[in-house]
Amino acid sequence: MRHWPTFADVCRLESSPLTEYQRCVTVLGEDGGEFGEVFAAWNRRRFPSLASIIQGPLHELPQIVFTLRAVQQPASIPMSLASLNIITSTSESFSGSLMHIFFRIGSISENFATVRKMYEVINLQNRILDGTIPYPQNQQALQMGMSIEFRNVCFQYPESNAYALKNISFKIGQGQLCVILGENGSGKSTILKLIARLYEPQEGEILIDGQDIKTLKLADLRQAMAVLFQDYTHFPLSIKENIALGDPGHSDDLDRIKQAAKLGGASELIERLGEGYNTYLDRPVRDYYSGLPEGTTNLFGRPVSFGRVRAMGGMKINESTTLSGGQMQRIALSRTFMRSLVSETSVGLLLFDEPSASLDPTAEHGILSLYTDGSADLFERLRLLRGQKTMIFSSHRFGSLTRHADKILCMHDSVIVEEGSHDELIKGGGEYAKLWNLQAQAFL
Ligand SMILES: Nc1ncnc2c1ncn2[C@@H]1O[C@H](COP(=O)(O)OP(=O)(O)OP(=O)(O)O)[C@@H](O)[C@H]1O
């Protein structure tokens, strides 16, 4: 037999701080209805009966549990309300289990979606048509660098109405150092992207060692160049592996990786990290390190290093993501060096898209002096390192690099406005000379 609270019960509980309880008991006391009425007091529209609560939407369950808890609090709970206690704990554990199941199902479906996307990417058709001629024909010749020629090249990005390059023509000889100067958006990166054949020009021709770039095998061509774009990628791998991706064939050669890191100005920052070169930039998978309770020292008989968990970018503290944009760029720069270092014979062209964009002055002037004869800034180091290779920089800056460049292309609004060496351009008295003199005055 049910013992619903009486009107006296309600009055006795008037002083209870639990308003919900009062309301609940009031409902019970007034009409002696089913348990459902308790919940209906909170939301009559949604919970007309107890059955509908239990079958109701999952996300409502915590609210119900809260309600039930409020009901349980006072000591003078009538017998029938004690039953609510059972419902409370049952529904709590039931909802917990369901939540857990749904969470797991959710993550499984996310994983399926990721795998599906991966296959979609694999199936994407390359819009750039591959050539058939192997490159280089002569490996020895590649050691002397590549020659590049643009003939009346016009280019618009897909879905853009504006020209990123308008009727561009220039020639860079084998082993030359070229700097493309210009303000933001003038077209510098686009030239590099066309050389790497990421896009196809709508008009004009690009020649590599005198051959139409379209006729060369894409894979061979890219194998023959090392590129650092502004929008470089970091992979969810260790720093060591991120650098080694520049030349995966030598991923076990830690000495080379360290040398590349030194040249990229990244060695000091890497060595400061707890796990050094084994530090993960991002956690590769949610493995057994995820969610381990703090203080766990041993797992399946193996010692657990929480330093590793943190440095791996685990759930607890993701130290790796605290690397700044400049530090990330140094790691990307090191990857480019890894490629050009170890592939001395197979790389004939180095492309650097504004390599010092996010490097601080220390990185440019100090850190990179490790292998130098004292003349140390980033551009200077790169210049000395290139050997015979052709090297092209895009940059906003004037300095030792432009002074030593065989060719400077000055761009403005998608066209080349001036071209020549530093001395030639200074003699010419054009825009380059004007800006150079302005900068020199500021320096003095
Ligand atoms: N993916 C793209 N889609 C559409 N337009 C683009 C794309 N990338 C660049 N552009 C446009 O093409 C023009 C040339 O861009 P580009 O990146 O070559 O300039 P930039 O001289 O390298 O500039 P920055 O010095 O800022 O890197 C700009 O007007 C730019 O907005």
XYZ file of C-alpha atoms and ligand atoms in Angstrom:
475
model
C 0.000 0.000 0.000
C 1.294 3.446 -0.905
C 1.977 6.077 1.712
C 1.772 9.352 -0.063
C 2.751 12.486 1.813
C -0.123 14.178 3.467
C -0.897 17.863 3.572
C 0.709 17.869 7.048
C 3.911 16.492 5.530
C 3.921 19.320 3.086
C 3.445 21.883 5.822
C 6.183 20.310 7.928
C 8.538 20.637 5.024
C 7.663 24.207 4.295
C 10.918 25.254 5.966
C 13.000 22.900 3.815
C 15.450 24.764 1.603
C 14.689 22.311 -1.121
C 12.053 24.068 -3.123
C 11.960 21.235 -5.585
C 11.200 18.857 -2.796
C 8.379 21.020 -1.588
C 6.911 21.286 -5.022
C 7.275 17.595 -5.491
C 5.642 16.685 -2.248
C 2.947 19.223 -2.830
C 2.025 17.503 -6.019
C 2.065 14.133 -4.356
C 0.159 15.405 -1.400
C -2.461 17.175 -3.381
C -3.525 14.468 -5.693
C -1.704 11.376 -4.455
C -0.916 10.603 -8.068
C 1.584 8.332 -9.639
C 5.315 8.872 -9.429
C 5.032 10.403 -12.839
C 3.377 13.367 -11.237
C 6.591 14.139 -9.381
C 8.374 14.666 -12.617
C 5.426 16.282 -14.200
C 5.872 19.001 -11.604
C 9.081 19.889 -13.367
C 7.931 19.489 -16.831
C 4.344 18.510 -17.320
C 4.557 18.773 -21.032
C 7.435 16.367 -21.459
C 6.936 13.914 -18.651
C 3.298 13.079 -18.312
C 4.082 9.737 -16.685
C 6.888 7.794 -15.151
C 7.005 5.478 -18.130
C 7.601 8.384 -20.467
C 10.480 9.540 -18.302
C 12.248 6.243 -18.442
C 11.665 6.042 -22.185
C 12.344 9.737 -22.649
C 15.289 11.300 -24.398
C 18.621 10.368 -22.898
C 19.844 13.852 -22.381
C 16.922 14.515 -20.059
C 17.951 11.761 -17.668
C 20.448 13.787 -15.645
C 17.684 16.286 -14.970
C 15.422 13.518 -13.790
C 18.138 12.138 -11.574
C 18.620 15.581 -10.091
C 14.938 15.756 -9.428
C 14.900 12.401 -7.780
C 17.855 13.363 -5.634
C 16.062 16.431 -4.442
C 13.158 14.242 -3.514
C 15.341 11.959 -1.441
C 17.035 14.549 0.706
C 14.835 15.127 3.745
C 14.787 12.522 6.461
C 11.019 12.294 6.605
C 10.600 10.780 3.213
C 7.535 8.622 3.116
C 7.784 4.986 2.242
C 6.677 5.434 -1.305
C 9.371 8.004 -1.874
C 11.994 5.540 -0.690
C 11.153 3.610 -3.806
C 12.241 6.612 -5.753
C 15.704 6.000 -4.405
C 15.820 2.721 -6.271
C 14.591 4.400 -9.413
C 17.183 7.109 -8.954
C 20.129 4.796 -8.726
C 18.776 2.504 -11.405
C 18.094 5.295 -13.858
C 21.449 6.898 -13.029
C 23.392 3.753 -13.777
C 21.130 2.990 -16.746
C 21.679 6.441 -18.216
C 25.417 6.194 -17.458
C 25.632 2.909 -19.343
C 23.641 4.246 -22.262
C 25.726 7.405 -22.390
C 28.848 5.247 -22.424
C 27.475 3.104 -25.242
C 26.433 6.125 -27.269
C 29.800 7.789 -26.693
C 31.568 4.686 -27.940
C 29.236 4.342 -30.914
C 29.837 8.007 -31.663
C 33.599 7.611 -31.689
C 33.351 4.451 -33.806
C 31.258 6.260 -36.396
C 33.714 9.196 -36.348
C 36.529 6.754 -37.017
C 34.590 5.189 -39.887
C 34.030 8.658 -41.327
C 37.761 9.398 -41.100
C 38.654 6.149 -42.845
C 36.042 6.887 -45.512
C 37.558 10.340 -46.083
C 40.985 8.776 -46.413
C 39.734 6.552 -49.237
C 38.023 9.545 -50.825
C 41.343 11.389 -50.841
C 43.106 8.399 -52.389
C 40.484 8.316 -55.122
C 40.806 12.008 -55.928
C 41.878 12.522 -59.475
C 45.010 14.617 -59.911
C 44.070 17.533 -62.138
C 47.671 17.957 -63.183
C 48.360 15.619 -66.051
C 51.503 13.603 -65.591
C 54.284 13.787 -68.135
C 56.070 10.824 -69.591
C 59.699 11.924 -69.827
C 61.916 10.851 -66.898
C 63.773 13.627 -65.103
C 66.660 14.229 -64.910
C 68.128 12.664 -67.976
C 71.528 13.178 -66.460
C 71.945 12.897 -62.707
C 75.374 14.511 -62.805
C 73.958 17.562 -64.527
C 71.354 17.940 -61.804
C 74.136 18.496 -59.294
C 74.818 21.727 -61.118
C 71.239 22.827 -60.507
C 68.123 23.236 -62.645
C 67.392 25.962 -65.127
C 63.914 27.461 -65.118
C 62.209 29.624 -67.653
C 58.765 31.239 -67.627
C 57.449 32.359 -71.008
C 54.451 34.662 -70.957
C 52.840 32.795 -68.098
C 49.360 33.860 -66.976
C 47.642 32.225 -64.069
C 44.359 32.522 -62.211
C 43.531 30.400 -59.177
C 40.490 28.173 -59.628
C 37.301 30.085 -58.863
C 39.147 33.407 -58.830
C 38.476 36.132 -61.379
C 41.726 37.955 -60.795
C 45.088 37.117 -62.289
C 47.675 36.008 -59.731
C 50.314 36.193 -62.480
C 50.047 38.315 -65.617
C 52.269 37.582 -68.560
C 55.326 36.611 -66.538
C 58.609 35.898 -68.324
C 62.026 35.315 -66.788
C 64.912 32.905 -66.886
C 66.942 31.484 -64.015
C 70.123 29.707 -65.050
C 71.518 26.450 -63.589
C 72.920 26.975 -60.105
C 71.729 30.573 -59.835
C 70.380 32.201 -56.715
C 67.176 34.088 -57.374
C 65.173 36.244 -54.980
C 61.588 37.172 -55.787
C 60.747 40.383 -53.965
C 57.377 42.007 -53.636
C 54.589 43.088 -51.340
C 51.910 40.720 -49.999
C 49.754 39.242 -52.707
C 52.026 40.295 -55.562
C 52.379 36.708 -56.828
C 55.673 35.452 -55.375
C 54.370 32.192 -53.889
C 52.361 31.497 -57.004
C 55.552 31.372 -59.073
C 56.981 28.765 -56.697
C 53.766 26.748 -56.791
C 53.815 26.651 -60.574
C 57.428 25.488 -60.557
C 56.437 22.684 -58.159
C 53.540 21.964 -60.548
C 50.854 22.313 -57.942
C 48.893 24.245 -60.566
C 48.880 24.533 -64.319
C 49.192 27.967 -65.933
C 46.283 28.902 -68.212
C 48.618 30.577 -70.696
C 52.312 30.453 -71.465
C 55.004 27.872 -70.886
C 57.330 26.801 -68.107
C 60.578 25.160 -69.138
C 62.829 23.067 -66.917
C 66.287 22.574 -68.372
C 64.778 23.646 -71.672
C 61.957 21.068 -71.606
C 58.278 21.827 -71.224
C 57.466 21.099 -67.573
C 54.247 19.330 -68.635
C 56.187 16.630 -70.444
C 58.260 15.636 -67.384
C 57.201 12.915 -64.983
C 55.679 14.674 -62.013
C 57.178 12.356 -59.389
C 60.667 12.724 -60.865
C 60.370 16.469 -60.979
C 59.273 16.740 -57.367
C 61.977 14.319 -56.317
C 64.484 16.736 -57.788
C 63.381 19.678 -55.659
C 63.168 20.580 -51.972
C 60.437 23.028 -51.115
C 59.479 24.998 -48.036
C 56.092 26.623 -48.466
C 54.514 28.993 -45.994
C 51.655 26.591 -45.371
C 53.834 23.666 -44.356
C 52.321 20.716 -42.549
C 53.254 18.997 -39.345
C 52.286 15.396 -38.920
C 51.143 13.556 -35.798
C 54.525 11.920 -35.460
C 57.613 12.569 -33.387
C 59.767 15.606 -34.158
C 62.446 13.218 -35.365
C 60.035 11.689 -37.859
C 58.660 15.070 -38.865
C 62.148 16.136 -39.887
C 62.997 12.769 -41.428
C 59.999 13.062 -43.752
C 62.233 15.324 -45.815
C 63.991 12.131 -46.821
C 62.136 9.056 -45.488
C 64.866 6.759 -46.773
C 67.128 8.064 -44.001
C 64.585 8.173 -41.185
C 66.814 5.997 -38.979
C 69.814 8.248 -39.371
C 69.621 10.369 -36.236
C 72.907 12.134 -36.980
C 71.547 13.448 -40.260
C 68.298 14.444 -38.616
C 70.234 16.352 -35.952
C 72.353 18.038 -38.571
C 69.246 19.101 -40.471
C 67.733 20.406 -37.223
C 70.862 22.460 -36.550
C 70.717 23.963 -39.993
C 67.022 24.726 -39.566
C 67.714 26.391 -36.210
C 65.568 23.856 -34.363
C 68.133 21.813 -32.432
C 68.181 23.938 -29.275
C 64.443 24.057 -28.899
C 64.154 20.303 -29.552
C 66.793 19.464 -26.975
C 64.949 21.543 -24.384
C 61.854 19.344 -24.755
C 61.529 16.499 -22.262
C 61.676 13.784 -24.888
C 63.998 15.627 -27.258
C 63.737 14.308 -30.787
C 61.168 11.714 -29.676
C 58.716 14.411 -28.627
C 55.413 14.127 -30.418
C 54.020 17.231 -32.055
C 50.617 15.687 -31.721
C 49.425 12.440 -30.301
C 49.274 9.841 -33.088
C 46.508 7.699 -31.623
C 44.510 7.401 -28.440
C 46.501 4.469 -27.147
C 46.855 3.060 -23.676
C 48.669 6.176 -22.496
C 45.456 8.131 -22.889
C 43.523 8.557 -19.717
C 45.963 6.743 -17.445
C 45.456 7.843 -13.861
C 48.119 10.254 -12.628
C 50.662 8.344 -10.571
C 50.590 5.164 -12.675
C 54.139 3.941 -12.811
C 53.729 0.579 -14.409
C 51.558 -0.765 -17.161
C 51.668 -4.379 -18.359
C 55.043 -4.682 -16.712
C 56.474 -1.675 -18.526
C 57.368 1.605 -16.816
C 55.117 4.496 -17.723
C 56.703 7.869 -18.202
C 54.246 10.682 -17.708
C 56.844 12.999 -19.189
C 56.307 10.993 -22.338
C 52.563 11.218 -22.026
C 52.731 14.972 -21.704
C 55.305 15.482 -24.377
C 53.359 13.188 -26.661
C 50.525 15.583 -26.461
C 48.357 13.236 -24.451
C 45.073 14.103 -22.856
C 46.636 15.521 -19.731
C 49.029 18.250 -20.817
C 49.861 18.780 -24.410
C 53.234 20.474 -24.201
C 53.900 19.919 -27.859
C 51.108 22.168 -28.996
C 52.709 25.015 -27.128
C 55.379 25.288 -29.829
C 55.089 28.694 -31.423
C 54.581 29.345 -35.117
C 58.249 30.310 -35.437
C 59.398 27.136 -33.695
C 57.135 25.060 -35.924
C 58.621 26.795 -38.932
C 62.122 25.909 -37.819
C 61.094 22.255 -37.706
C 59.646 22.586 -41.211
C 62.852 24.291 -42.338
C 64.847 21.420 -40.845
C 62.763 18.998 -42.910
C 63.686 20.886 -46.049
C 67.347 20.702 -45.045
C 67.010 16.993 -44.360
C 66.009 16.605 -47.969
C 68.648 18.791 -49.502
C 71.345 17.534 -47.150
C 71.073 13.857 -47.856
C 69.942 14.060 -51.414
C 72.903 16.021 -52.639
C 72.821 14.296 -55.973
C 69.087 13.992 -56.449
C 68.007 17.544 -55.586
C 68.840 20.305 -58.015
C 66.436 23.014 -56.884
C 65.604 24.540 -53.521
C 62.480 26.672 -53.175
C 61.910 28.735 -50.035
C 58.703 30.662 -49.662
C 59.475 33.463 -47.193
C 61.522 31.178 -44.915
C 62.038 33.743 -42.189
C 58.400 34.858 -42.056
C 57.910 33.697 -38.504
C 61.473 33.386 -37.331
C 62.647 35.848 -34.744
C 65.849 37.853 -35.268
C 67.787 35.439 -33.042
C 66.866 32.583 -35.291
C 67.942 34.522 -38.306
C 71.201 35.782 -36.900
C 72.367 33.571 -34.075
C 71.157 30.025 -33.998
C 71.979 29.312 -37.579
C 75.631 30.165 -37.154
C 76.497 26.628 -36.154
C 78.262 25.728 -39.337
C 79.283 29.126 -40.444
C 82.438 31.064 -40.674
C 80.924 33.833 -38.600
C 78.817 35.466 -41.281
C 75.550 34.334 -39.936
C 72.075 35.114 -40.888
C 69.526 32.674 -42.107
C 69.670 33.756 -45.720
C 73.430 33.784 -45.656
C 73.489 30.264 -44.259
C 71.097 29.048 -46.907
C 73.136 30.720 -49.581
C 76.338 29.045 -48.425
C 74.656 25.685 -48.147
C 73.218 25.530 -51.574
C 76.437 24.449 -53.257
C 75.716 24.334 -56.960
C 71.972 23.972 -56.655
C 69.539 26.467 -58.037
C 67.850 28.312 -55.226
C 64.786 30.532 -55.315
C 63.521 32.590 -52.405
C 60.380 34.577 -52.085
C 60.857 37.410 -49.638
C 59.765 40.850 -48.525
C 63.215 41.703 -47.302
C 66.317 43.253 -48.671
C 69.657 42.262 -47.231
C 72.640 40.033 -47.735
C 70.559 37.611 -49.749
C 69.510 40.147 -52.356
C 73.060 41.524 -52.482
C 74.365 38.077 -53.384
C 71.525 37.069 -55.657
C 72.320 36.403 -59.293
C 68.852 37.595 -60.122
C 66.230 39.626 -58.325
C 62.670 39.662 -59.652
C 60.687 42.587 -58.258
C 56.965 41.950 -58.387
C 54.066 44.285 -58.100
C 50.431 43.433 -58.619
C 51.025 40.101 -60.424
C 53.681 41.384 -62.830
C 57.463 41.616 -62.764
C 58.341 45.307 -62.696
C 62.117 45.081 -62.392
C 64.697 42.379 -62.922
C 68.455 42.181 -62.461
C 71.230 41.780 -59.904
C 71.513 44.068 -56.889
C 74.129 46.263 -58.550
C 72.160 46.482 -61.770
C 68.996 47.448 -59.982
C 70.758 50.030 -57.817
C 72.306 51.535 -60.939
C 68.934 51.508 -62.635
C 67.582 53.788 -59.894
C 64.119 52.231 -59.949
C 61.803 51.041 -57.184
C 64.328 48.526 -55.828
C 67.006 51.203 -55.517
C 64.545 53.575 -53.867
C 63.472 51.015 -51.273
C 67.031 49.834 -50.716
C 68.220 53.381 -50.060
C 65.307 54.049 -47.752
C 66.133 50.933 -45.782
C 69.833 51.761 -45.719
C 69.086 55.248 -44.355
C 66.927 53.801 -41.608
C 69.719 51.421 -40.744
C 72.350 54.168 -40.609
N 44.492 29.428 -53.299
C 44.169 30.627 -53.782
N 42.966 30.848 -54.315
C 42.628 32.052 -54.815
N 43.460 33.118 -54.831
C 44.691 32.954 -54.315
C 45.115 31.705 -53.749
N 46.376 31.851 -53.309
C 46.720 33.116 -53.584
N 45.737 33.775 -54.172
C 45.744 35.169 -54.654
O 46.733 35.261 -55.673
C 47.463 36.473 -55.538
C 48.959 36.170 -55.401
O 49.143 35.439 -54.203
P 50.562 34.937 -53.727
O 50.352 34.048 -52.567
O 51.310 34.382 -54.865
O 51.242 36.304 -53.255
P 52.588 36.527 -52.454
O 53.321 37.629 -53.143
O 53.320 35.251 -52.292
O 52.031 37.060 -51.072
P 52.668 36.870 -49.633
O 53.905 37.715 -49.583
O 51.626 37.398 -48.731
O 52.938 35.423 -49.445
C 46.891 37.184 -54.330
O 45.956 38.137 -54.800
C 46.188 36.106 -53.574
O 45.075 36.617 -52.885
